[in-house]
Tab-separated table of N, CA, C and O in Angstrom:
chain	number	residue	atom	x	y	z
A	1	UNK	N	9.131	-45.490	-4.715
A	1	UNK	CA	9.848	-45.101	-5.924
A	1	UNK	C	9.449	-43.700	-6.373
A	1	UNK	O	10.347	-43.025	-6.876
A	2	UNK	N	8.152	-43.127	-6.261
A	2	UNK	CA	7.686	-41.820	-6.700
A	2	UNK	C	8.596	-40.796	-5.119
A	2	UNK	O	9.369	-39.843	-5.213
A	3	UNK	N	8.368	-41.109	-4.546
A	3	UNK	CA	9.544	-40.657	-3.749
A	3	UNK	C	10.970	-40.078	-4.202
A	3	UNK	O	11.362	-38.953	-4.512
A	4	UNK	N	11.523	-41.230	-4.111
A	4	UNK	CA	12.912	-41.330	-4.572
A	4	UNK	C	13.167	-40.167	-6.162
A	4	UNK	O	13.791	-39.111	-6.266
A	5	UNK	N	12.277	-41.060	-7.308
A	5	UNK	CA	12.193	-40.205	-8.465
A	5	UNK	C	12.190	-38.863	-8.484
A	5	UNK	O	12.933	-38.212	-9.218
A	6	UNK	N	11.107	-38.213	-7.445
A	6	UNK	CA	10.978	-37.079	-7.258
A	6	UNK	C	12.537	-36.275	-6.758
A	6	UNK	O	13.089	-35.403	-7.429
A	7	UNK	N	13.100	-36.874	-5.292
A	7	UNK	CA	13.629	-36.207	-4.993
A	7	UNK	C	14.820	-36.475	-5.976
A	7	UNK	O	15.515	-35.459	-5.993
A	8	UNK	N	15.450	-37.672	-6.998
A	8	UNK	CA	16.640	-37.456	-7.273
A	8	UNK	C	16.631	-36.296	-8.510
A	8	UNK	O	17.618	-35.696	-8.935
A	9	UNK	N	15.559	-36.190	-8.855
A	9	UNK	CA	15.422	-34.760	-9.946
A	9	UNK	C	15.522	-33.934	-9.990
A	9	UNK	O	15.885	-33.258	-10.952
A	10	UNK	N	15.135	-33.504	-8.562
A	10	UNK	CA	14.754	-32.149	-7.886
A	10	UNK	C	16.954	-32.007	-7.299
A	10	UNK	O	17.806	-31.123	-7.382
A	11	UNK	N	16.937	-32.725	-7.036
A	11	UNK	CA	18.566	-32.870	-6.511
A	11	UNK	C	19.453	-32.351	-8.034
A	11	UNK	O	20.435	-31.613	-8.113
A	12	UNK	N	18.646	-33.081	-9.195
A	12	UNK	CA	19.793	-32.896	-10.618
A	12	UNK	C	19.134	-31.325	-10.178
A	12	UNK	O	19.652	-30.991	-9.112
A	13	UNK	N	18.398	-30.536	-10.555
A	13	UNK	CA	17.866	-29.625	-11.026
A	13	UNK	C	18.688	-28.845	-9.926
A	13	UNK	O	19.760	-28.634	-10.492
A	14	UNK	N	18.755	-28.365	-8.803
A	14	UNK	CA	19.458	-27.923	-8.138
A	14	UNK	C	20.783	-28.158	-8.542
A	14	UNK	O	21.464	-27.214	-8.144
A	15	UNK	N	21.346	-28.842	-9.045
A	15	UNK	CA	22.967	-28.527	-9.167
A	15	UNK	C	23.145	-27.875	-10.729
A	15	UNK	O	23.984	-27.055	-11.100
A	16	UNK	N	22.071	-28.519	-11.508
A	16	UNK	CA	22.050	-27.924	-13.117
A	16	UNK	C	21.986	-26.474	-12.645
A	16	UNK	O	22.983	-25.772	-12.811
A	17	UNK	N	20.912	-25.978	-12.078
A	17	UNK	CA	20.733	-24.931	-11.852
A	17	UNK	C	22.108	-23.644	-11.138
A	17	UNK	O	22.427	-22.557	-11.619
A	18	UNK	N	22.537	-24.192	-10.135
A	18	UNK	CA	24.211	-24.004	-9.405
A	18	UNK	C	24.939	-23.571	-11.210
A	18	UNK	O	25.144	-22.415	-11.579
A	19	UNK	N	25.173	-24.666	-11.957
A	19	UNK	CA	25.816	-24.377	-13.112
A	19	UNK	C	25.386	-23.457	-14.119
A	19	UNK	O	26.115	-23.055	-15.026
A	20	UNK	N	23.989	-23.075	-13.916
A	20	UNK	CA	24.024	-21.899	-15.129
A	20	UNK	C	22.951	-22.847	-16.020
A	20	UNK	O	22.650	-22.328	-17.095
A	21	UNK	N	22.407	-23.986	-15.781
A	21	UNK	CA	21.424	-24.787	-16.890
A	21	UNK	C	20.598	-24.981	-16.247
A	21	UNK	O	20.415	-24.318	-15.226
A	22	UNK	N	19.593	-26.235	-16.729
A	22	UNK	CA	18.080	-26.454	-16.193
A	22	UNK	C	17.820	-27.732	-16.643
A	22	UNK	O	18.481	-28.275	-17.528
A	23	UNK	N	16.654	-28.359	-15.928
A	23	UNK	CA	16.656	-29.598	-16.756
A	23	UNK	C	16.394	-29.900	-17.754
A	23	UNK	O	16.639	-31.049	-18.123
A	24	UNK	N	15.613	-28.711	-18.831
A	24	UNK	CA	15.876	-28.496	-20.542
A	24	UNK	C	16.731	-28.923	-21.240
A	24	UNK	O	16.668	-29.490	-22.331
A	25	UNK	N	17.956	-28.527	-20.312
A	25	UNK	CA	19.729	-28.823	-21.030
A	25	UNK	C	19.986	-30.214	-20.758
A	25	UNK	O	21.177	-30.418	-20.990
A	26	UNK	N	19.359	-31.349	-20.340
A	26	UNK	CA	20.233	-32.781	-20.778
A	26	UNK	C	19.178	-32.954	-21.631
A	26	UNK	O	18.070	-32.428	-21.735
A	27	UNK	N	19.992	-34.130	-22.437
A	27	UNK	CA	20.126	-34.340	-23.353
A	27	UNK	C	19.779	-36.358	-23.495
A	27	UNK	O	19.096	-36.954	-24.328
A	28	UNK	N	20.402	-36.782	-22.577
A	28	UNK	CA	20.487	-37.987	-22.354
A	28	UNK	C	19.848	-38.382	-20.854
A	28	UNK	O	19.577	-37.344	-20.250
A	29	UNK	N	19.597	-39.336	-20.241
A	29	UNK	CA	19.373	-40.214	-19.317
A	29	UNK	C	19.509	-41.679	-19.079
A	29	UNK	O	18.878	-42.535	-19.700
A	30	UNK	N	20.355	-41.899	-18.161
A	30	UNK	CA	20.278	-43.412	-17.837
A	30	UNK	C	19.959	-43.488	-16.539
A	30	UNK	O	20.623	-43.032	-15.608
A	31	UNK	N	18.304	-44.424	-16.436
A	31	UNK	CA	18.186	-44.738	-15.281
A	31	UNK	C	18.571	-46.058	-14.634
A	31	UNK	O	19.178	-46.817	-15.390
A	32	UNK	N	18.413	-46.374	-13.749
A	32	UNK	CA	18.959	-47.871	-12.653
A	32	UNK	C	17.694	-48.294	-11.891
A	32	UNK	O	17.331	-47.626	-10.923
A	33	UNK	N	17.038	-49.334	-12.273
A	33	UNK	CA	15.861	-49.214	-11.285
A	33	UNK	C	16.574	-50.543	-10.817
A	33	UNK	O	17.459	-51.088	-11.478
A	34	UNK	N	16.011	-51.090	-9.396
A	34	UNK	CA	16.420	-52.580	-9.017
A	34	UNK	C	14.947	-53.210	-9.487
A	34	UNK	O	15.072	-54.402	-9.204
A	35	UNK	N	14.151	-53.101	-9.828
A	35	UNK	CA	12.831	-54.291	-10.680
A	35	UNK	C	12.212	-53.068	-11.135
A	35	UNK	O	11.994	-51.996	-10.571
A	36	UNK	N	11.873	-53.714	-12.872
A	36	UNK	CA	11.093	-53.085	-13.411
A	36	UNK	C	9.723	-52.520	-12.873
A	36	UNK	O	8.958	-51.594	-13.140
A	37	UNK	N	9.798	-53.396	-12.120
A	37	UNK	CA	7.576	-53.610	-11.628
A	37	UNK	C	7.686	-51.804	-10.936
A	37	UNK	O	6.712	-51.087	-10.706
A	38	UNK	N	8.626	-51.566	-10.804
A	38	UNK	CA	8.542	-49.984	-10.707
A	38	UNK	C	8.732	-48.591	-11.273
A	38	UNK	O	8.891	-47.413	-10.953
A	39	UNK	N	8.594	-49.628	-12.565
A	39	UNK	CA	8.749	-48.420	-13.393
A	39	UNK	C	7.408	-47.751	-14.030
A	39	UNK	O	7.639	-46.958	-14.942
A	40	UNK	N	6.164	-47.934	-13.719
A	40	UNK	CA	5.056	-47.223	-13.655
A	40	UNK	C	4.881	-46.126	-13.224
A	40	UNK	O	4.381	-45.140	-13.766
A	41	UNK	N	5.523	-46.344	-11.661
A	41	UNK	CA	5.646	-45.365	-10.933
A	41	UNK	C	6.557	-44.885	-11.163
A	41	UNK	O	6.350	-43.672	-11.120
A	42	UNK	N	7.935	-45.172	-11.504
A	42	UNK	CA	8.487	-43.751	-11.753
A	42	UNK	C	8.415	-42.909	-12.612
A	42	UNK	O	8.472	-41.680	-12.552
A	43	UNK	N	8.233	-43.886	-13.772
A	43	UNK	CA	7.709	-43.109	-15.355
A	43	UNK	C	6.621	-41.855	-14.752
A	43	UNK	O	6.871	-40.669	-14.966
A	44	UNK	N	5.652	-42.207	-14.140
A	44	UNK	CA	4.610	-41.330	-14.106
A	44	UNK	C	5.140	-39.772	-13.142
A	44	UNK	O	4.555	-38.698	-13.287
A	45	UNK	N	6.200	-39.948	-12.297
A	45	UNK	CA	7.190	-38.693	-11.714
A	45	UNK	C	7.737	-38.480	-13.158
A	45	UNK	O	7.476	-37.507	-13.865
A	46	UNK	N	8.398	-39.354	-13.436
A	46	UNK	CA	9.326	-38.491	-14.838
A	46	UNK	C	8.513	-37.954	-15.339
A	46	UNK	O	8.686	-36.742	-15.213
A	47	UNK	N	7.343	-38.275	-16.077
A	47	UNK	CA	6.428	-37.608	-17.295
A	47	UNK	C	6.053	-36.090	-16.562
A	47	UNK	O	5.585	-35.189	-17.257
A	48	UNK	N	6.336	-35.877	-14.915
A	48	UNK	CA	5.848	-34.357	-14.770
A	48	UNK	C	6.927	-33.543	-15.091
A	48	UNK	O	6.831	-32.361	-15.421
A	49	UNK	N	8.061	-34.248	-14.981
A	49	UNK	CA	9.456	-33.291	-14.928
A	49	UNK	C	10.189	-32.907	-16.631
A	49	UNK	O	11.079	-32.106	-16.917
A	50	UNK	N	9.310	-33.937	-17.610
A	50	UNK	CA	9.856	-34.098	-18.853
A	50	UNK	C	8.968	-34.734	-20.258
A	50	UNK	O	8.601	-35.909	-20.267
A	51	UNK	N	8.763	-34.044	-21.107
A	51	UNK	CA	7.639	-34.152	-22.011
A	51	UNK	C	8.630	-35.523	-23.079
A	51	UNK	O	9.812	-35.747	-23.339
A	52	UNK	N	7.352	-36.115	-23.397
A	52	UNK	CA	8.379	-37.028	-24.461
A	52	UNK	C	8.845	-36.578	-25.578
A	52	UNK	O	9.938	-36.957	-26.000
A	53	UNK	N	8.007	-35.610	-26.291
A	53	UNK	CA	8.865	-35.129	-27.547
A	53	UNK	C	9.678	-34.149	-27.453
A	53	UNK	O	10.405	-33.969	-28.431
A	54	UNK	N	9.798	-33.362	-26.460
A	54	UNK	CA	10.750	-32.555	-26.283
A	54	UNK	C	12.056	-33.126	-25.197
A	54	UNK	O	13.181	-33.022	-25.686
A	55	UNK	N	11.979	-33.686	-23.838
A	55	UNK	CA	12.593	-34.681	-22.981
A	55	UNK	C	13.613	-34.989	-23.631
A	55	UNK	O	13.725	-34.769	-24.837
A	56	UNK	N	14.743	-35.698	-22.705
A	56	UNK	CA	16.218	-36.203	-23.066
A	56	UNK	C	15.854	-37.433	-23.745
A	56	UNK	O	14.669	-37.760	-23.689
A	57	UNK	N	17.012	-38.480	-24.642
A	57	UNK	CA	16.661	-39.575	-24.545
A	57	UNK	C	16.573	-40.498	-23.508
A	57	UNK	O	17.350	-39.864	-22.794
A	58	UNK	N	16.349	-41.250	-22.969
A	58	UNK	CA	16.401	-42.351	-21.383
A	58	UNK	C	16.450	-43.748	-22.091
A	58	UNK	O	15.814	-44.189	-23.048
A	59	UNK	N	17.491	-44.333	-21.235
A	59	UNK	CA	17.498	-45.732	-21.025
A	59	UNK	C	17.221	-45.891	-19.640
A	59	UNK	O	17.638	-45.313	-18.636
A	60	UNK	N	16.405	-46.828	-19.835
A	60	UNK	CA	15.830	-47.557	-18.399
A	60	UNK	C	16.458	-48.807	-18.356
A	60	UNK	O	16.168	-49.616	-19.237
A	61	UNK	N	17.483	-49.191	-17.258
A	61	UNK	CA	17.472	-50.642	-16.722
A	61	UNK	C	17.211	-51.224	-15.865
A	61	UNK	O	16.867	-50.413	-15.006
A	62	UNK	N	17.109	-52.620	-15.327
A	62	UNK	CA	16.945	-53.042	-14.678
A	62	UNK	C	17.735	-54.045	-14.185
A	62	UNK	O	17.997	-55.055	-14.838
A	63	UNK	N	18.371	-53.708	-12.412
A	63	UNK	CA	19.391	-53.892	-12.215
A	63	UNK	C	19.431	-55.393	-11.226
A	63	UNK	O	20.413	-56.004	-10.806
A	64	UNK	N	18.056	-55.667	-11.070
A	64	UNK	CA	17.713	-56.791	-10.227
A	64	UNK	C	18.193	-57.973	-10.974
A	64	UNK	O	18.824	-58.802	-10.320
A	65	UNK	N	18.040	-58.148	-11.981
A	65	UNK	CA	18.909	-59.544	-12.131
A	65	UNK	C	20.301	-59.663	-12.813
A	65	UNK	O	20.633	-60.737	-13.315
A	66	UNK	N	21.341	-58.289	-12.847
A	66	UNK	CA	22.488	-58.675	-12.756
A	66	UNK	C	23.315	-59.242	-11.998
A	66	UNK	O	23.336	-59.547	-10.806
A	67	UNK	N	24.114	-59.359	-13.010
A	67	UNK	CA	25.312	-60.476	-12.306
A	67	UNK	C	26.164	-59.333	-10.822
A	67	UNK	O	26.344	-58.116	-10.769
A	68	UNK	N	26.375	-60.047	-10.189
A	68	UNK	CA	27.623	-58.700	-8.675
A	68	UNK	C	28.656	-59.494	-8.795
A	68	UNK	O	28.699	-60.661	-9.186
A	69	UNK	N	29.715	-58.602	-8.339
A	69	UNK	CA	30.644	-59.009	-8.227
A	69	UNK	C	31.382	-59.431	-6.655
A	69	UNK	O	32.373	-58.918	-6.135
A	70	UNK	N	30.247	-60.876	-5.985
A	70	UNK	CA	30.832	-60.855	-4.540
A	70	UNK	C	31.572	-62.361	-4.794
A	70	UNK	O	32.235	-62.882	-3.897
């Protein structure tokens, strides 16, 4: 997951960046984890990329025990 976290940030930041912004400029976040039990680890990637009192707002969910549609 510190993996993943890392690179999908580094991926926003590269296209924010393409547009003329940075990751300063959001504002909001919604993440998708599939089990919480990993959100230690990602929290602890986010906290390098984003301070809490200054940082977007974030919702964190967790996607492991929704309902699918098969």
């Amino acid at each position: 997951i510190r993996a993943q976290t890392k690179a999908v940030i580094e991926n926003i930041e590269i296209i924010l960046k393409e547009a003329g912004a940075s990751l300063k400029n959001i504002v909001d976040l919604t993440v998708f984890l599939v089990n919480m039990d990993d959100y230690p680890a990602f929290n602890e990637v986010y906290n390098t990329y984003f301070e809490a009192q200054t940082g977007p707002a974030r919702t964190t969910v967790a996607v492991k025990q929704l309902p699918s549609a098969s």
